[in-house]
Each structure stands twice: as structure tokens, then as C-alpha cells.
PDB file of N, CA and C in Angstrom:
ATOM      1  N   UNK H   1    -108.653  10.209  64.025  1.00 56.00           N
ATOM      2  CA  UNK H   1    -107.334   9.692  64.324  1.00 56.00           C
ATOM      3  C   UNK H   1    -106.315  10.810  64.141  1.00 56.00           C
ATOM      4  N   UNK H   2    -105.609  11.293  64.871  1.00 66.00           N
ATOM      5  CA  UNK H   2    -104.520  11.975  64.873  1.00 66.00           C
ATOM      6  C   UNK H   2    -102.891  10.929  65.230  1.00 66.00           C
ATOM      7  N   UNK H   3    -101.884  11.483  64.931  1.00 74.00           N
ATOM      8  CA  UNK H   3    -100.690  11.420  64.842  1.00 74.00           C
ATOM      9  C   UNK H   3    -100.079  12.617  66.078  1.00 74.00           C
ATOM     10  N   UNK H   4     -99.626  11.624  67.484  1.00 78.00           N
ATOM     11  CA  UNK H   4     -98.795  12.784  68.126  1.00 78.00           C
ATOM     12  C   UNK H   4     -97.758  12.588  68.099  1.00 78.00           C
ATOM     13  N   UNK H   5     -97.137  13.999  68.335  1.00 80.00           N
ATOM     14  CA  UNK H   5     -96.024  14.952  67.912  1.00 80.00           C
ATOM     15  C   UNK H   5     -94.574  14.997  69.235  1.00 80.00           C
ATOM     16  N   UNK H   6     -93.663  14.393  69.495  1.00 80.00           N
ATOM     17  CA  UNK H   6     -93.002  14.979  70.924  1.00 80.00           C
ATOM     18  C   UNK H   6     -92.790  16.320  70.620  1.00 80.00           C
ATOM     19  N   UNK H   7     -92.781  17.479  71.690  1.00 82.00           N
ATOM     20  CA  UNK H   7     -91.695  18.697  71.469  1.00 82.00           C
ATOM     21  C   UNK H   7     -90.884  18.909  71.980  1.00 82.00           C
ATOM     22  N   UNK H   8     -89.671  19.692  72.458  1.00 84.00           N
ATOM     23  CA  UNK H   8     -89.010  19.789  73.535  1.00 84.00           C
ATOM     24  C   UNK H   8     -88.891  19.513  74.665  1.00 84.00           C
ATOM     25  N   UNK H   9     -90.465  19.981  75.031  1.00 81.00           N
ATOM     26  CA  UNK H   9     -91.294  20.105  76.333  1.00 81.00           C
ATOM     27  C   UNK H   9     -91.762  19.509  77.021  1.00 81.00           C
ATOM     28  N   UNK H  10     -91.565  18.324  77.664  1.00 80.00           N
ATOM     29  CA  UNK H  10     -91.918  16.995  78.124  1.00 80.00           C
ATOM     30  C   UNK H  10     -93.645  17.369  78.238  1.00 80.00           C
ATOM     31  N   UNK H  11     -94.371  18.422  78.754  1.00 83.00           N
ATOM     32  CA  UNK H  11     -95.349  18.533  78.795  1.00 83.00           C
ATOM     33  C   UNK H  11     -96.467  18.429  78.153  1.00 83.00           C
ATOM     34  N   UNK H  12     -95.706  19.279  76.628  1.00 83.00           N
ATOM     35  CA  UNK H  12     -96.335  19.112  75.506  1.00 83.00           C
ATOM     36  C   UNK H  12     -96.508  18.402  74.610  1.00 83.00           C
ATOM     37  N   UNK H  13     -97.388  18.330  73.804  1.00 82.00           N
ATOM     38  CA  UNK H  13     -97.106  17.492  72.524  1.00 82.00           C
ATOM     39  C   UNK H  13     -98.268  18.485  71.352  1.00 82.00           C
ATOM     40  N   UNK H  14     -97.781  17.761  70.285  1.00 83.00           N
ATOM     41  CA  UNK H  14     -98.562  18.191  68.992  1.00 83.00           C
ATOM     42  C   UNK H  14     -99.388  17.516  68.310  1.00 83.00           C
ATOM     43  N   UNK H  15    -100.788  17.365  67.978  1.00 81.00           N
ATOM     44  CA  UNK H  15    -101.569  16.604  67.452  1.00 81.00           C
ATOM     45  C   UNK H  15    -101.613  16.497  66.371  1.00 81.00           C
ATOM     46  N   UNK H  16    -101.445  16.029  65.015  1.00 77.00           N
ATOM     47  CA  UNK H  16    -101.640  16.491  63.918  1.00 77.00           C
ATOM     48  C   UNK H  16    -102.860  15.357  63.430  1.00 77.00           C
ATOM     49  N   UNK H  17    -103.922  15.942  63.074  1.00 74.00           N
ATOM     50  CA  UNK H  17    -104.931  14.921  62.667  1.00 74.00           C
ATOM     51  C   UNK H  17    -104.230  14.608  60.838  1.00 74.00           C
ATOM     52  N   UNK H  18    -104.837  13.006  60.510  1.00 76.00           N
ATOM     53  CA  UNK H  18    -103.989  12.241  59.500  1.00 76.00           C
ATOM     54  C   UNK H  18    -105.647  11.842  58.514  1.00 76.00           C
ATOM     55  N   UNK H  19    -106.691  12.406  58.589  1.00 77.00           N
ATOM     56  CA  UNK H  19    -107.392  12.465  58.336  1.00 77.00           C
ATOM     57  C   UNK H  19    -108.364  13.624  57.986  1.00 77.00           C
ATOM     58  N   UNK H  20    -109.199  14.346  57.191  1.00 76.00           N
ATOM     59  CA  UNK H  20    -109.951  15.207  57.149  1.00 76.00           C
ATOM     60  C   UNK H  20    -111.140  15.070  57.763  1.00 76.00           C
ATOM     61  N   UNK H  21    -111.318  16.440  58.959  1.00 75.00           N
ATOM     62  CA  UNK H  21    -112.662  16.291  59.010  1.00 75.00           C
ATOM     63  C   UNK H  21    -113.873  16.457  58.377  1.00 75.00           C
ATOM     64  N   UNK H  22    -114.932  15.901  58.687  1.00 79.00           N
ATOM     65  CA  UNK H  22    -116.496  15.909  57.675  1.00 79.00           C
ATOM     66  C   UNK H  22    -116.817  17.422  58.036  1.00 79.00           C
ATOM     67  N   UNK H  23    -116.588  18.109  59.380  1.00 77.00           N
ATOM     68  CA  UNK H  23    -117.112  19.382  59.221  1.00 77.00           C
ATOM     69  C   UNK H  23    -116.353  20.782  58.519  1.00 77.00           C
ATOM     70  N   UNK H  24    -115.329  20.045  58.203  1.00 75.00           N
ATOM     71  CA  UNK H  24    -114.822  20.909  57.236  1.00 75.00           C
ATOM     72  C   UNK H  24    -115.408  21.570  56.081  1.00 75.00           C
ATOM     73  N   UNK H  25    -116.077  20.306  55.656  1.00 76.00           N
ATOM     74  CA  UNK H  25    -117.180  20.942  54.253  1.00 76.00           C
ATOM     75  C   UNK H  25    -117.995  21.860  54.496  1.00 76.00           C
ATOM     76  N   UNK H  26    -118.405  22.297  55.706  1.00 78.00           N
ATOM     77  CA  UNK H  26    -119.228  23.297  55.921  1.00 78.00           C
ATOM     78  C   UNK H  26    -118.636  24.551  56.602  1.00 78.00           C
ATOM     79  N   UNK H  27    -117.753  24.353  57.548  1.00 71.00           N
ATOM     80  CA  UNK H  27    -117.083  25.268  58.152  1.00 71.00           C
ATOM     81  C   UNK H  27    -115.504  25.111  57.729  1.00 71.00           C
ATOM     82  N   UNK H  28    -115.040  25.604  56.208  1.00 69.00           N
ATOM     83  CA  UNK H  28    -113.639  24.922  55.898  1.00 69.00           C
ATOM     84  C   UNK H  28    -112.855  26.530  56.617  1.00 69.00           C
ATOM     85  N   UNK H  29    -111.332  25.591  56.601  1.00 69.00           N
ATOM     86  CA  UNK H  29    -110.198  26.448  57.661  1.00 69.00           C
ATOM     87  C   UNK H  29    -109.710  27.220  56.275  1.00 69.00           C
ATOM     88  N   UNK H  30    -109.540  28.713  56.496  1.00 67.00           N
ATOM     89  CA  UNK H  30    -108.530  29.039  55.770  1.00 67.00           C
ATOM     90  C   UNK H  30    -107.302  28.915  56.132  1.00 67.00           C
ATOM     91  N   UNK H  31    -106.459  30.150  55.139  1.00 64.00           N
ATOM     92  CA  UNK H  31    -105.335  30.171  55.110  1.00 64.00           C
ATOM     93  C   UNK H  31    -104.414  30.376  56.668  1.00 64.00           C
ATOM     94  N   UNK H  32    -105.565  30.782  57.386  1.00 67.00           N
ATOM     95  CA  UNK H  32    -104.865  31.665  58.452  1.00 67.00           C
ATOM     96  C   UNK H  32    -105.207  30.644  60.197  1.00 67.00           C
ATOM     97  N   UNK H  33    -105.609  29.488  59.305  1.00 67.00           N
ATOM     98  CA  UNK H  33    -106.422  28.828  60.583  1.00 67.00           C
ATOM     99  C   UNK H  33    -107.357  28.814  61.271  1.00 67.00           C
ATOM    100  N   UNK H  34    -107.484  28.244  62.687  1.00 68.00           N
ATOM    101  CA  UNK H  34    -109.229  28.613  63.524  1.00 68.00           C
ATOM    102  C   UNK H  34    -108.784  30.049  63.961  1.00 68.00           C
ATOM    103  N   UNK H  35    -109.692  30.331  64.254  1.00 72.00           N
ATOM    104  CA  UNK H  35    -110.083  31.395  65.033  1.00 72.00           C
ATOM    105  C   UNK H  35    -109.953  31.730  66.756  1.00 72.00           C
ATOM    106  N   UNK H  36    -108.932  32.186  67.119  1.00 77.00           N
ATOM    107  CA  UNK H  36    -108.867  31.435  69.213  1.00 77.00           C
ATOM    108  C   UNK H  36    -110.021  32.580  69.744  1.00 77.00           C
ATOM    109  N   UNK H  37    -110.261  31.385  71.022  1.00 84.00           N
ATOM    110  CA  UNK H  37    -111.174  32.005  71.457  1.00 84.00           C
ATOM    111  C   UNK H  37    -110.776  33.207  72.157  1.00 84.00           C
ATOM    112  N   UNK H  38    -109.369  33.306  72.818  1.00 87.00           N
ATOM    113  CA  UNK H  38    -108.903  34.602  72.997  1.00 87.00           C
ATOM    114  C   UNK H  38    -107.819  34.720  72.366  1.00 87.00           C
ATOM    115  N   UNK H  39    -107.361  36.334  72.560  1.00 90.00           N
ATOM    116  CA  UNK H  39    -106.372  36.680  71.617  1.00 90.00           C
ATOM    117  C   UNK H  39    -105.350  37.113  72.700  1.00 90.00           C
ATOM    118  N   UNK H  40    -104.279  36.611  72.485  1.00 92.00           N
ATOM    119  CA  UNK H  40    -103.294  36.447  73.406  1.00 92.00           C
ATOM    120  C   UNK H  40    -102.181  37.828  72.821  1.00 92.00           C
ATOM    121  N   UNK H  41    -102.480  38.302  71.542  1.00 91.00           N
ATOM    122  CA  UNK H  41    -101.623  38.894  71.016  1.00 91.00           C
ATOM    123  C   UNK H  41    -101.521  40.139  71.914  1.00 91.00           C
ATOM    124  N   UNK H  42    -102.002  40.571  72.691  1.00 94.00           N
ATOM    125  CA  UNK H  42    -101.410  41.666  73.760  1.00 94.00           C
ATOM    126  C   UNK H  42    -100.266  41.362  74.736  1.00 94.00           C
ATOM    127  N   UNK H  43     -99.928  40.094  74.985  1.00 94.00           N
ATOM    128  CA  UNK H  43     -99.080  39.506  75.587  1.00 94.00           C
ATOM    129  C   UNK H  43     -97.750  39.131  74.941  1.00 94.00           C
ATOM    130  N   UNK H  44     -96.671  39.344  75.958  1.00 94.00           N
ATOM    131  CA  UNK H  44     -95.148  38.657  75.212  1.00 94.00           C
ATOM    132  C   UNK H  44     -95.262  37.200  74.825  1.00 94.00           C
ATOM    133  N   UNK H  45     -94.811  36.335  73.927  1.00 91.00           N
ATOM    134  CA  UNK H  45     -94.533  34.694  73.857  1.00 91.00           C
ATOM    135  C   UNK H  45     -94.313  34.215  74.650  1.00 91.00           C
ATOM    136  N   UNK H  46     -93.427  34.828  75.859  1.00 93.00           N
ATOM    137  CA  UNK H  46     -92.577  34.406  76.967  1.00 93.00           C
ATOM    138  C   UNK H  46     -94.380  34.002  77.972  1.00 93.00           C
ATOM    139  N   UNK H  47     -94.784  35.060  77.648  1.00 94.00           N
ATOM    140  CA  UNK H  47     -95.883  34.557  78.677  1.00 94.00           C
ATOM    141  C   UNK H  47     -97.187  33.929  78.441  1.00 94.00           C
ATOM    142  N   UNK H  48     -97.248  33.552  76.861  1.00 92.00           N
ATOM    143  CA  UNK H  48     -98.377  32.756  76.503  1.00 92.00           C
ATOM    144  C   UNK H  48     -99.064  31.250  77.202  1.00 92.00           C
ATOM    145  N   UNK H  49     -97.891  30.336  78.018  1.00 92.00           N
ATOM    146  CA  UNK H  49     -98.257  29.328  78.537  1.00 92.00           C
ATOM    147  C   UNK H  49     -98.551  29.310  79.857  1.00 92.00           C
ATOM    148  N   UNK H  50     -98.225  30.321  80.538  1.00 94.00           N
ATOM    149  CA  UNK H  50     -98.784  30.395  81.996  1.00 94.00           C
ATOM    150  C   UNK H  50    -100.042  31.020  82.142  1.00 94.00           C
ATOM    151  N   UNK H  51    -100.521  32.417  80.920  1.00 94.00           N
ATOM    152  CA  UNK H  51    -102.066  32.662  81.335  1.00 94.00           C
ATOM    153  C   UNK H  51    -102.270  31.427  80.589  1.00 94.00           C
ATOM    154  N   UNK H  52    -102.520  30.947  79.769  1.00 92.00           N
ATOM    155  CA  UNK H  52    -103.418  29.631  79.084  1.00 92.00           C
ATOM    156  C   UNK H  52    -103.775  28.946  80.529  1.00 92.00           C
ATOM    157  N   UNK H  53    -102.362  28.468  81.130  1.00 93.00           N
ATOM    158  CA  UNK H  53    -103.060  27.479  82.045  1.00 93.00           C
ATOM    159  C   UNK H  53    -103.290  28.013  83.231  1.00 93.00           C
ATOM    160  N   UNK H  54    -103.006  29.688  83.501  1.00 93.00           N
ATOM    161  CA  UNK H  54    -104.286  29.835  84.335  1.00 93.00           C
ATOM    162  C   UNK H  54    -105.440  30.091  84.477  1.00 93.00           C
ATOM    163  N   UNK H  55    -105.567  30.583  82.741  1.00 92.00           N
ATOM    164  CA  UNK H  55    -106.966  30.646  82.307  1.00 92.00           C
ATOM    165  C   UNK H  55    -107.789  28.912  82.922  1.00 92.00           C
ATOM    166  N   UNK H  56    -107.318  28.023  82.340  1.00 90.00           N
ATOM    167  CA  UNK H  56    -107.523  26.639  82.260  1.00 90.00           C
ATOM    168  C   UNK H  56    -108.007  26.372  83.758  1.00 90.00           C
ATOM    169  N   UNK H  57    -107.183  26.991  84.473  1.00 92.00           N
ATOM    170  CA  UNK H  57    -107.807  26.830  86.133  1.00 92.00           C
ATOM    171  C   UNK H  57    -108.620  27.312  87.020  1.00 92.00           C
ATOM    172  N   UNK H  58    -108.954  28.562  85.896  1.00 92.00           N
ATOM    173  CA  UNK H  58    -110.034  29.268  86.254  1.00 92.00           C
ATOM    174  C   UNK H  58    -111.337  28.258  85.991  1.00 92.00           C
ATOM    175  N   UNK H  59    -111.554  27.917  85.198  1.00 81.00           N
ATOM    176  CA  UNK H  59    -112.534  27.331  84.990  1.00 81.00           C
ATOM    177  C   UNK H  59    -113.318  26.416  85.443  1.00 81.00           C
TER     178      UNK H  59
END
């Protein structure tokens, strides 16, 4: 069960799960969060949501 979030962004929203997951006990999150599968950090902020979703359409 998660809890969503509005943002600004009519598009978006934010999930926040209101529960712990069971696979946590084995794979727990640190301090710093998951791990993405790519690293966007070569890119400006300005342009983080258009490769995502053209990554997304690649697929």
C-alpha cells in the first residue's frame, strides 16, 4: 500500500509506500537510497525528464 503524492506537475505524482517492505530485511536501503539503473548525473536537471521518457520509449 502506498500513499500518493500530487506535485506541481499534473503528470506526476509521488508514491510514498506507508508500510515496510519484507525484502528489505535482506536487501535493506541505505542512507543514500536504491541504486538507478542509469546515472543521469552527466546531464543538466533541466533535462532529466525528457531522456527518462525517451528512454521509456525506447523500449
Amino acid at each position: 500500500m502506498s500513499e500518493e503524492t500530487k506535485l506541481p506537475f499534473s503528470e506526476f505524482y509521488l508514491v510514498i509506500p506507508d508500510t515496510k517492505a519484507s525484502w528489505t530485511d535482506n536487501n535493506p536501503i541505505n542512507g543514500k537510497g536504491f541504486q538507478p539503473e542509469k546515472n543521469l548525473g552527466h546531464l543538466p536537471y533541466s533535462q532529466w525528464v525528457s531522456y527518462v521518457a525517451e528512454d521509456l520509449n525506447s523500449q
